[in-house]
XYZ file of C-alpha atoms in Angstrom:
573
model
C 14.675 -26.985 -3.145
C 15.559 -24.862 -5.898
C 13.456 -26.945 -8.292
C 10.466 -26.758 -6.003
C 10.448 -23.383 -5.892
C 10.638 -22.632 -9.612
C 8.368 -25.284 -10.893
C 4.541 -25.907 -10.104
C 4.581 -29.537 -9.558
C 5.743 -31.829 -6.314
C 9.489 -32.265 -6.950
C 10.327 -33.511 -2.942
C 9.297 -37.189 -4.126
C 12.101 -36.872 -6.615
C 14.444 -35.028 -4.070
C 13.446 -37.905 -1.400
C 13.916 -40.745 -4.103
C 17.379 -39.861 -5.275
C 18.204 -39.647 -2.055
C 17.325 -42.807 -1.019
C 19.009 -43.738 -4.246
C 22.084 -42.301 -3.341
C 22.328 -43.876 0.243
C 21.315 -46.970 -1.102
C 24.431 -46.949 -3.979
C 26.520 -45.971 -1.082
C 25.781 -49.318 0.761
C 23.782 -47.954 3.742
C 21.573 -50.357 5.315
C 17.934 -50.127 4.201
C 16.475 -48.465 7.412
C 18.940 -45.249 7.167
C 18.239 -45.589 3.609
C 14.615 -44.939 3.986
C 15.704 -42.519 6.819
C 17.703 -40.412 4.526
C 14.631 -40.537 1.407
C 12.413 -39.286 4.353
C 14.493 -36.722 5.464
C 15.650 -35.530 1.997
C 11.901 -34.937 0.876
C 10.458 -33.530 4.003
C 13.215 -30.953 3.795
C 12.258 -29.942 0.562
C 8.880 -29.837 0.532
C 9.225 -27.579 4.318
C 11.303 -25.456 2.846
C 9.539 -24.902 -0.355
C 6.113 -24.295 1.832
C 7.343 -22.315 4.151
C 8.857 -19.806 2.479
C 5.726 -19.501 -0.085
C 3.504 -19.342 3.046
C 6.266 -16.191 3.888
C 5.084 -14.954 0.636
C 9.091 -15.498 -0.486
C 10.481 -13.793 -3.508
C 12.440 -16.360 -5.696
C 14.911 -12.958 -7.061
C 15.916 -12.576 -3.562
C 15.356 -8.854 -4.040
C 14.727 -7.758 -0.458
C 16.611 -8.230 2.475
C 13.650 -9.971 3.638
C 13.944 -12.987 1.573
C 17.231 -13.640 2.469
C 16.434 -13.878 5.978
C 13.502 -15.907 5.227
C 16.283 -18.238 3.517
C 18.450 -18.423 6.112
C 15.560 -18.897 8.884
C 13.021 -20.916 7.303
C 15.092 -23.294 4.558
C 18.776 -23.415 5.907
C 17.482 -23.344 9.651
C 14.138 -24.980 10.252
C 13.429 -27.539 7.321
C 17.690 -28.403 6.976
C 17.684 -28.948 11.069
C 14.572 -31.236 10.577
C 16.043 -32.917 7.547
C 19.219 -33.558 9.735
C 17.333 -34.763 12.217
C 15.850 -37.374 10.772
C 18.891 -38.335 9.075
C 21.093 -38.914 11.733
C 18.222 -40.702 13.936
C 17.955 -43.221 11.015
C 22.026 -43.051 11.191
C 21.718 -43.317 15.072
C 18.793 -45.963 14.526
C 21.262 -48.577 12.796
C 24.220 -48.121 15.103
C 26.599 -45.835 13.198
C 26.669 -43.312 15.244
C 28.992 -43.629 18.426
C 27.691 -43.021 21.850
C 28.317 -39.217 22.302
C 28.575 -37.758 19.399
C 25.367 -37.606 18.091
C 25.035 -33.787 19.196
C 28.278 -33.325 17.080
C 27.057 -35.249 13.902
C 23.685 -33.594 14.266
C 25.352 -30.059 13.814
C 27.766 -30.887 11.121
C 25.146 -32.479 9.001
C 22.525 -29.753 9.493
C 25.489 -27.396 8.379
C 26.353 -29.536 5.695
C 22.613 -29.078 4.606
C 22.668 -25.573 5.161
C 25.449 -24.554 3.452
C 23.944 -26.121 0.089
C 21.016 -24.608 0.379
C 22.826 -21.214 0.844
C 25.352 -21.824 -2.045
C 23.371 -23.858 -4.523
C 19.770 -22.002 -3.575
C 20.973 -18.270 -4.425
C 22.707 -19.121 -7.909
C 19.687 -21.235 -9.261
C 17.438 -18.697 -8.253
C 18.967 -15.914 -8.937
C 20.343 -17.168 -12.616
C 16.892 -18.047 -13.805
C 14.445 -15.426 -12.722
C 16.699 -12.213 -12.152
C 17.542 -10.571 -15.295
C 19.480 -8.333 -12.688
C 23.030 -6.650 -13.098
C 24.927 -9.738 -14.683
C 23.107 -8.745 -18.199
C 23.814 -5.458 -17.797
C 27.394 -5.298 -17.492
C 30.090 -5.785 -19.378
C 31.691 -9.192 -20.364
C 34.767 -8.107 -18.972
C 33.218 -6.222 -15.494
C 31.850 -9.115 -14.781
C 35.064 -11.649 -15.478
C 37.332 -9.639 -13.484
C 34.896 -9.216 -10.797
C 34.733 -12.957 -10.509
C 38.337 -13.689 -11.048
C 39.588 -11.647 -8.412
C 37.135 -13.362 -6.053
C 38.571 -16.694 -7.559
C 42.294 -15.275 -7.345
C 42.347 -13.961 -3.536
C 40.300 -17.263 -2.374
C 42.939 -19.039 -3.908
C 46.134 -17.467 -2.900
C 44.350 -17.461 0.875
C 43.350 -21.163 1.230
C 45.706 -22.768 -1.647
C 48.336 -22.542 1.309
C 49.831 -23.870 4.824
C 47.620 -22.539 7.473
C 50.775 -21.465 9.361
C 51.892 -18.412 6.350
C 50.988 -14.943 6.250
C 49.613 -15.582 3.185
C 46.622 -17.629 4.652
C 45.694 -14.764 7.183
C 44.837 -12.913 3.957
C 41.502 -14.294 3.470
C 39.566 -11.679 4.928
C 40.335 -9.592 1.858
C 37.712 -12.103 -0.003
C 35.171 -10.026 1.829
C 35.836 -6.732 0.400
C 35.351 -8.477 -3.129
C 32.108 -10.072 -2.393
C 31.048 -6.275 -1.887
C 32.346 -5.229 -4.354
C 30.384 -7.902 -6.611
C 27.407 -7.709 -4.988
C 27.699 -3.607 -6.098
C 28.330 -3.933 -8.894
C 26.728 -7.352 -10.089
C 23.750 -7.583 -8.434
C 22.210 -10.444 -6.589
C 23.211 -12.974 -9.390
C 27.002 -11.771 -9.163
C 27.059 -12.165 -5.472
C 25.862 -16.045 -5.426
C 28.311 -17.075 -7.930
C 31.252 -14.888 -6.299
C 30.013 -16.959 -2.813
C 30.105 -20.008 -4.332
C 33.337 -19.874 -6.107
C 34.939 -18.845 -2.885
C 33.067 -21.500 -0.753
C 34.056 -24.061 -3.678
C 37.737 -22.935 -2.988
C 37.614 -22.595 0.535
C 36.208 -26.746 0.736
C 38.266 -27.689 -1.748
C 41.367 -26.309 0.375
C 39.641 -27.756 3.525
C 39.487 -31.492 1.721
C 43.156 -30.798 1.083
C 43.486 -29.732 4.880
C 45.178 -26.307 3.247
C 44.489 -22.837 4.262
C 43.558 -20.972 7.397
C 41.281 -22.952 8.014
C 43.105 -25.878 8.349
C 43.043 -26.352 11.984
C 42.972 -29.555 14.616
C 41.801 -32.338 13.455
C 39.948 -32.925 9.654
C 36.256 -32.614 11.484
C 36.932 -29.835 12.871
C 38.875 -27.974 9.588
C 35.645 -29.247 7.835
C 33.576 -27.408 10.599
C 35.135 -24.110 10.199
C 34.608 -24.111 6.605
C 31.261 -25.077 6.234
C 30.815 -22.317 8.696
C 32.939 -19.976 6.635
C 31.147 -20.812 3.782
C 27.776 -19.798 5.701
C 28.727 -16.457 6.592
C 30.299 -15.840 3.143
C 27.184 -16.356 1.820
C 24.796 -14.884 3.768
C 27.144 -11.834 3.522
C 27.193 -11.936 0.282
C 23.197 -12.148 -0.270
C 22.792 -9.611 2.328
C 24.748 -6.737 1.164
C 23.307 -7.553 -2.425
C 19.821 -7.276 -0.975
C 20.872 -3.947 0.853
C 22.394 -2.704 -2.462
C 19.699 -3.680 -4.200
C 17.295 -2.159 -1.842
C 18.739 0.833 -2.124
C 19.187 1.039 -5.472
C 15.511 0.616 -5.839
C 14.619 3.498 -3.512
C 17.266 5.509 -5.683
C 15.215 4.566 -8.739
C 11.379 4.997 -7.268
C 12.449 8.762 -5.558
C 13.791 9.457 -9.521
C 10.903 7.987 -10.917
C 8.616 9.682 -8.000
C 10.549 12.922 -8.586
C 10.106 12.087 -12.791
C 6.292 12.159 -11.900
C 5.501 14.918 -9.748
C 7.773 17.231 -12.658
C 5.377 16.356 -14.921
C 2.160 16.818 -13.495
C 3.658 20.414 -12.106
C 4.633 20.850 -16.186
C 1.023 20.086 -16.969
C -0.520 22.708 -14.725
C -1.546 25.580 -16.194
C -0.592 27.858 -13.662
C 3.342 28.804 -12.885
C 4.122 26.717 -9.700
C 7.827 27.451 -7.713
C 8.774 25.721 -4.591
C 11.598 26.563 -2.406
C 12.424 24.674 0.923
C 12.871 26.099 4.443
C 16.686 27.922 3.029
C 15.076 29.443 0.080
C 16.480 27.768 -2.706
C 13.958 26.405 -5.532
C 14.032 22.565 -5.823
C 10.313 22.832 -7.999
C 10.067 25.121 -11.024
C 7.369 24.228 -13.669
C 7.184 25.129 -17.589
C 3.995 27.373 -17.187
C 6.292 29.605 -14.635
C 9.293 30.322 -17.227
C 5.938 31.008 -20.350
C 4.202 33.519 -18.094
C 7.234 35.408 -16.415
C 7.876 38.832 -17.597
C 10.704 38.918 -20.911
C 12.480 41.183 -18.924
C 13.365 39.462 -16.232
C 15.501 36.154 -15.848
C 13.052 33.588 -15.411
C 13.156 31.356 -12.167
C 15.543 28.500 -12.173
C 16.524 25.108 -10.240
C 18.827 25.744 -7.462
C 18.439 29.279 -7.044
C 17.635 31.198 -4.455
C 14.141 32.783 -4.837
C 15.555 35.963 -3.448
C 16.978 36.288 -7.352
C 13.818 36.004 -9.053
C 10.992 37.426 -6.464
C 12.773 40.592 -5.753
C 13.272 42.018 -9.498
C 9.342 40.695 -10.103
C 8.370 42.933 -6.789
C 9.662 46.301 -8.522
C 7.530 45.880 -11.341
C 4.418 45.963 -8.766
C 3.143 48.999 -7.223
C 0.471 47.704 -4.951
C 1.785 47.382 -1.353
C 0.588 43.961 -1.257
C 3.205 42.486 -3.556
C 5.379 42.520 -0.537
C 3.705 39.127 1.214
C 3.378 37.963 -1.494
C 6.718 37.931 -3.536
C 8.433 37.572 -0.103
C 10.849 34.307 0.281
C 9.526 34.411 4.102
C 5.737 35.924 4.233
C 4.566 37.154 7.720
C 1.811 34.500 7.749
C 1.296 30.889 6.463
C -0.735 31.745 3.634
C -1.306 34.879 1.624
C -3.472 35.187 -1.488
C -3.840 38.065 -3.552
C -4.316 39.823 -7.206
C -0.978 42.396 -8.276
C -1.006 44.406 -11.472
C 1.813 44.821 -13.400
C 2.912 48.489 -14.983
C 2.219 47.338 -18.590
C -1.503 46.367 -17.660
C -0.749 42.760 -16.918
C -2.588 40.693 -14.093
C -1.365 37.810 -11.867
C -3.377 36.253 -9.036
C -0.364 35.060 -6.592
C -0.622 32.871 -3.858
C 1.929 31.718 -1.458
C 1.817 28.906 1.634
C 3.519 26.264 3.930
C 3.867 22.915 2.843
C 3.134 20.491 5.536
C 4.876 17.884 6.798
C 7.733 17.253 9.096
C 10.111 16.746 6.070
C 8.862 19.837 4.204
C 9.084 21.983 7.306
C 9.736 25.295 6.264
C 9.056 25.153 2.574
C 7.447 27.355 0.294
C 5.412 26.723 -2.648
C 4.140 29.821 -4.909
C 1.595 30.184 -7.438
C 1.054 32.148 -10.371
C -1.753 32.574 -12.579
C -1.415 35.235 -15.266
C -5.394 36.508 -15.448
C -5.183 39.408 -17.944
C -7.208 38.210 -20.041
C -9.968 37.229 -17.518
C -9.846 41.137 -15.872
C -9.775 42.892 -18.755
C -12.989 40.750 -20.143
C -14.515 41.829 -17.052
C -13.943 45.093 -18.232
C -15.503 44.835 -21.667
C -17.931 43.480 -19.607
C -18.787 46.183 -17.829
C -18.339 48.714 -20.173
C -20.334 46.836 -22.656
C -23.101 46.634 -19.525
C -22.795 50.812 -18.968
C -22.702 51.079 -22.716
C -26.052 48.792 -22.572
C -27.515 50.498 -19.659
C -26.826 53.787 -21.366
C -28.798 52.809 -24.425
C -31.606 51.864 -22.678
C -32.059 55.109 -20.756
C -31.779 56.615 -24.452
C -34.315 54.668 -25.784
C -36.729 55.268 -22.787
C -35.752 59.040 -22.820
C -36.835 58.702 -27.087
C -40.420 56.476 -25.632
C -40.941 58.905 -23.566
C -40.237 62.228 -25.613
C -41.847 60.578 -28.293
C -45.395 59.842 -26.133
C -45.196 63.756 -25.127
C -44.709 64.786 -28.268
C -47.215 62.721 -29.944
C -49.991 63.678 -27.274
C -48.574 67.668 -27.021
C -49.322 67.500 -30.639
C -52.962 66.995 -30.424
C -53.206 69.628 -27.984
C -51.528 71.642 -30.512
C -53.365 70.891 -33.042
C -57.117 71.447 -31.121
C -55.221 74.985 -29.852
C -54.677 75.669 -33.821
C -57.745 74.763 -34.995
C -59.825 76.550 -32.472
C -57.112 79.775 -33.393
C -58.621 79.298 -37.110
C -61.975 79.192 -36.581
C -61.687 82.298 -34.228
C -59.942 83.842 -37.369
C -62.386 83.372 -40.100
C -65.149 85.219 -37.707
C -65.740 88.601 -39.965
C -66.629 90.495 -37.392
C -62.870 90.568 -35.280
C -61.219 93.709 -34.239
C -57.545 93.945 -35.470
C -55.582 93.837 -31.905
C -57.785 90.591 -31.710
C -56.968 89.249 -35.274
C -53.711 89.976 -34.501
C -53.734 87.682 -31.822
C -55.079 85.175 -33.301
C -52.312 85.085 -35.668
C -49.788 84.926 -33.237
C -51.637 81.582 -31.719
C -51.279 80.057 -35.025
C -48.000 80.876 -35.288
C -46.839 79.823 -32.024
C -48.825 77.013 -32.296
C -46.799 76.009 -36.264
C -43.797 76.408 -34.368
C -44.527 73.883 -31.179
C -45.716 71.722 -33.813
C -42.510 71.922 -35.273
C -40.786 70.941 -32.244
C -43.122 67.906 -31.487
C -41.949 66.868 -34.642
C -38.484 67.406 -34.249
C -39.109 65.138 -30.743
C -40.535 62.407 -32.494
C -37.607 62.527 -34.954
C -35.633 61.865 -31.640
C -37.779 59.082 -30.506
C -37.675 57.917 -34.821
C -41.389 57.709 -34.975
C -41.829 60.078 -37.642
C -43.182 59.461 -41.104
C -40.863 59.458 -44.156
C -41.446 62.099 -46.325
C -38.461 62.364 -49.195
C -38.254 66.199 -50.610
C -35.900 68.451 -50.839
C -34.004 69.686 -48.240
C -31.261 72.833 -46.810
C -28.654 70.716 -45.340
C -27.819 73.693 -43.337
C -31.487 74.796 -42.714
C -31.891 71.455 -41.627
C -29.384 71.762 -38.838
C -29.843 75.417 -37.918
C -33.534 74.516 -36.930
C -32.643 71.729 -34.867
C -29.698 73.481 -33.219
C -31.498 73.997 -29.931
C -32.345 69.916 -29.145
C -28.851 69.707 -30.298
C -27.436 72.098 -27.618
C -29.534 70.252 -24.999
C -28.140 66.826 -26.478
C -24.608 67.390 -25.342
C -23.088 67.075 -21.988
C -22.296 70.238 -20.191
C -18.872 69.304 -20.506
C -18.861 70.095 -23.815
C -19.450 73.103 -26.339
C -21.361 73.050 -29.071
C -19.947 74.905 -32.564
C -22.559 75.571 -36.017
C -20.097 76.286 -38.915
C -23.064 76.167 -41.623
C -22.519 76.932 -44.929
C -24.373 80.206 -46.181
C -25.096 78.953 -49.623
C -27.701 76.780 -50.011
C -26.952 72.957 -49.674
C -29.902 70.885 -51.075
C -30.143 67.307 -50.844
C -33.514 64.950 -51.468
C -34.074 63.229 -48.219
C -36.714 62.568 -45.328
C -36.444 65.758 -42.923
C -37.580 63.556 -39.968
C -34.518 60.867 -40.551
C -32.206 63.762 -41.535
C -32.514 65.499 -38.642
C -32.360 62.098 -36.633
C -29.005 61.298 -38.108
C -27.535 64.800 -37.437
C -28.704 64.277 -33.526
C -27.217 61.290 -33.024
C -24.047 62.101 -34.395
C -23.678 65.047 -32.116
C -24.855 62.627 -29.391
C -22.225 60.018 -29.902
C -19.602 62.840 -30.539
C -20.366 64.297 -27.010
C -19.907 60.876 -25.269
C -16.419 60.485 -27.607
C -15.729 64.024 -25.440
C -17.103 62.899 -22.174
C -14.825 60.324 -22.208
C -11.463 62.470 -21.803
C -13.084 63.485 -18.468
C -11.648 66.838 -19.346
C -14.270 68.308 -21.486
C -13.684 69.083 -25.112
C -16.110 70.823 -28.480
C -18.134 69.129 -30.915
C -18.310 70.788 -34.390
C -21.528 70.511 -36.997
C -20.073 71.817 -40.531
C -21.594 71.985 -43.963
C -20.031 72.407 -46.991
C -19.914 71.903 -50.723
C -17.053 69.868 -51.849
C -15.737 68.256 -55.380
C -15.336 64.196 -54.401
C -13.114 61.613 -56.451
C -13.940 57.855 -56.858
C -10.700 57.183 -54.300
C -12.122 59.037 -51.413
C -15.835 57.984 -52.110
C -14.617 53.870 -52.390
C -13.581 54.538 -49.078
C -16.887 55.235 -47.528
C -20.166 52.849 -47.261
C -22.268 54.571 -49.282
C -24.754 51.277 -50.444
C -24.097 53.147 -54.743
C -21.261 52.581 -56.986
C -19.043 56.146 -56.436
C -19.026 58.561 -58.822
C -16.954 61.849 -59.000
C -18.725 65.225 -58.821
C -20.447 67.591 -56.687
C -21.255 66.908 -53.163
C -23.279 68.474 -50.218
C -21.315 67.143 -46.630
C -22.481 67.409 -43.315
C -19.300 66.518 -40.895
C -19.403 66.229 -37.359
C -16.128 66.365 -35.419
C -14.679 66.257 -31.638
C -11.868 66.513 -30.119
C -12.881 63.333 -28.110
C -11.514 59.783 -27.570
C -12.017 58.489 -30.820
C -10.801 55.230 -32.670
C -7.164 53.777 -34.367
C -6.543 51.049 -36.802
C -6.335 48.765 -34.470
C -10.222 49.150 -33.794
C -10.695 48.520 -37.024
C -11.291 51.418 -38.505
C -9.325 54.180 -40.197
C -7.777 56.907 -38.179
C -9.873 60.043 -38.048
């Protein structure tokens, strides 16, 4: 049976045939010889069907294939090899009148018993690559030889010594082999102890040894049944269990990783509190200060300290070993600016009842882009309104300009009239010189809104700013106070007037927001001066020409605002 279960082709014609063979040698007559080739063959093949039908594993793994061994190949297809056996016996008169019942059951034990001694070794020694090869040489010999050495001192004896009642000590060594040798090491430590136990029972020794020799031959083969289904059993059961040892380690293997892999910090604790799940991203992202989360320890240790460092009331719920509610989601800031979106549920399940997972995903870098977001957005918005504010100053200026200019010319032509009393010419006058100076400021609006025309000549740095002083004054926020430290000598410099004055206004104007930005008001200070300048202080500024001590004229703009550091990227001011 062995045989056909290993190998692909019909070996039951070769089990029937040497049967046949064997009965025939053995001088039966040629109808019980055919009987027994029959019944030899149609056991085999049976057997071998059946239990592929069963979907039987030939490593007699499970629990499951042993029983399908016992059931389907040492009960069904041995009883029907028996059978026919000892009705071809029965057929040629060799079996007394009464006793076929009796030689039915011994030889469908006989039967049985080899297939549960001879089965389990073959299979077992030529597929499993189970716990034999994985001991040691000498595990596995004194395993075996203390199975060999009790059976021996127990059946190697009269069946009326104390010695002989010993035998059930065998079972405590098949155990202990099928523990620690697997399946393989269970089938040979049955079948040296059945080999024992027959030979003893052929000797009429041991406990065995009882009545007459049929019925010392019964006992054993029944003896030698249980020992090895007991033996293939508890294998299977250790086996079995060593598996589900192996696929929880391998299951628990797995879901470490993929918690290792997320990106977030992941901790779960079951229904007592204690962490059983803490992932790699948790112990990266957990404050240096505090001792990062661990196996086997109570979250209590961990969630508490990381609660002080929070100052919204909401931390509570969430760093909480046992939140009011099933599941609470939420964003917590940290004192040093950092921020963690935390959320904390139930796992389900009847096993997991109680249990706690948390989740922690360190988002600092996502809020404060959201920030530079929206400044950059105000900073945008603010722009805009400045460059619609310049559209539209420069449109009225452009347009209040050609008023301007019909008002002056009208003023002129009303002036070169001879005949003009002097109040009158007066007047006139004082048109044309109102009218010069709201031409001046029209110009000085389109220098706000940049649409003047470049015209390099040379220029009073501080005239330049003292005329200007009053759209400077309306520039800045109230918040802020506006200081003219203007140098009384003059300060000439060849330049565009227009531009000039364009760059002096929008230096005040960005120096006022600097100030605005305290939120407690501040002063912005325009300051000319002469000063002597050296190569290493001028190779520090962007000039666009190659520096060159000497002589300067500077125009500096200061506040007592925000400002910028190095780390900006630009020098401290």
């Amino acid at each position: 049976m062995t045989a056909g279960l290993l190998l692909p082709f019909p070996v039951w014609i070769g089990a029937g045939l040497g049967a046949a063979l064997a009965s025939l040698l053995g001088g039966s007559p040629p109808l019980h010889v055919a009987g027994t080739g029959i019944a030899n063959g149609l056991e085999v093949a049976l057997a071998v069907n059946l239990l592929r039908k069963a979907h039987f594993d030939v490593s007699l793994r499970r629990v499951r294939d042993i029983l399908l061994l016992i059931v389907l190949a040492s009960g069904v297809a041995a009883a029907v090899g028996a059978l026919l056996s000892v009705t071809s016996l029965d057929a040629v008169g060799h079996v007394r009148t009464g006793s076929f019942l009796r030689i039915l059951v011994m030889w469908w034990l006989t039967h049985a018993m080899g297939i549960l001694i001879v089965a389990p070794v073959g299979l077992t020694l030529s597929r499993s690559r189970g716990t034999l090869t994985r001991r040691h040489p000498f595990e596995v010999v004194g395993v075996l030889a203390s199975v060999a050495a009790v059976s021996w001192m127990s059946f190697d004896v009269s069946n009326d010594g104390v010695q002989a009642r010993l035998f059930f000590v065998i079972f405590p060594l098949l155990l202990w082999a099928a523990m620690r040798l697997g399946m393989a090491g269970a089938a040979l430590a049955g079948l040296i102890a059945t080999t024992i136990a027959m030979t003893a029972a052929v000797r009429h020794l041991g406990p065995l040894a009882v009545g007459t020799p049929n019925d010392t031959l019964l006992l054993t083969w029944v003896f030698a049944n249980v020992v090895m289904i007991f033996s293939l059993i508890s294998s299977a059961l250790v086996e079995g269990m060593e598996r589900a040892r192996q696929e929880h380690e391998s299951g628990e293997f797995r879901l470490r990783a993929v918690l290792d892999a997320a990106s977030e910090g992941i901790v779960v604790a079951d229904a007592s509190g204690v962490a059983t799940h803490v992932n790699q991203a948790t112990v990266t992202i957990w404050p240096a200060s505090l001792a990062a989360p661990a196996l086997h320890q109570s979250v209590h240790h961990f969630l508490d300290p990381l609660a002080t460092l929070i100052a919204e009331p909401t931390a509570h719920d969430l760093l909480s070993a046992n939140p009011t509610t099933e599941s609470v989601r939420g964003a917590v800031t940290f004192q040093d600016g950092r921020a963690w979106e935390v959320e904390v549920g139930q796992l389900s399940g009847k096993a997991m009842r109680g249990a706690r997972i948390w989740s922690f995903r360190d988002v600092t870098s996502r809020v404060r882009a959201e920030e530079e977001r929206l400044r950059l957005e105000a900073q945008i918005l603010h722009t805009q309104k400045l460059e619609s504010l310049g559209v539209l100053a420069g449109g009225i200026a452009h347009d209040f300009n050609n008023l301007l200019m019909g008002i002056r010319g009208r003023a002129e032509l009303i002036d070169m009239t001879d005949v003009l009393p002097d109040e009158v010419r007066e007047d006139v006058a004082g048109i044309i010189k109102t009218s010069d100076q709201a031409a001046a400021l029209c110009r000085q609006m389109l220098a706000y809104a940049g649409r003047g025309a470049i015209e390099v000549r040379t220029i009073d740095l501080s005239a330049c700013a003292r005329e200007i002083q009053d759209m400077l004054r309306v520039s800045v926020s109230r918040q802020v106070a506006l200081e003219l430290d203007l140098s009384a000598e003059p300060l000439t410099v060849a330049g565009d007037i227009t531009q000039l004055r364009q760059i002096v206004l929008n230096l005040v104007t960005n120096a006022s927001d600097a100030v605005e930005a305290t939120g407690r008001g501040g002063t912005v200070r325009v300051r000319t001066r002469r000063a002597s300048l050296d190569r290493d202080w001028l190779s520090r500024q962007v000039l666009g020409i190659e520096p060159v001590d000497g002589e300067f004229a500077v125009l500096e703009v200061t506040d007592d605002g925000v400002g910028m550091d190095g780390r900006d990227g630009a020098p401290d001011l």
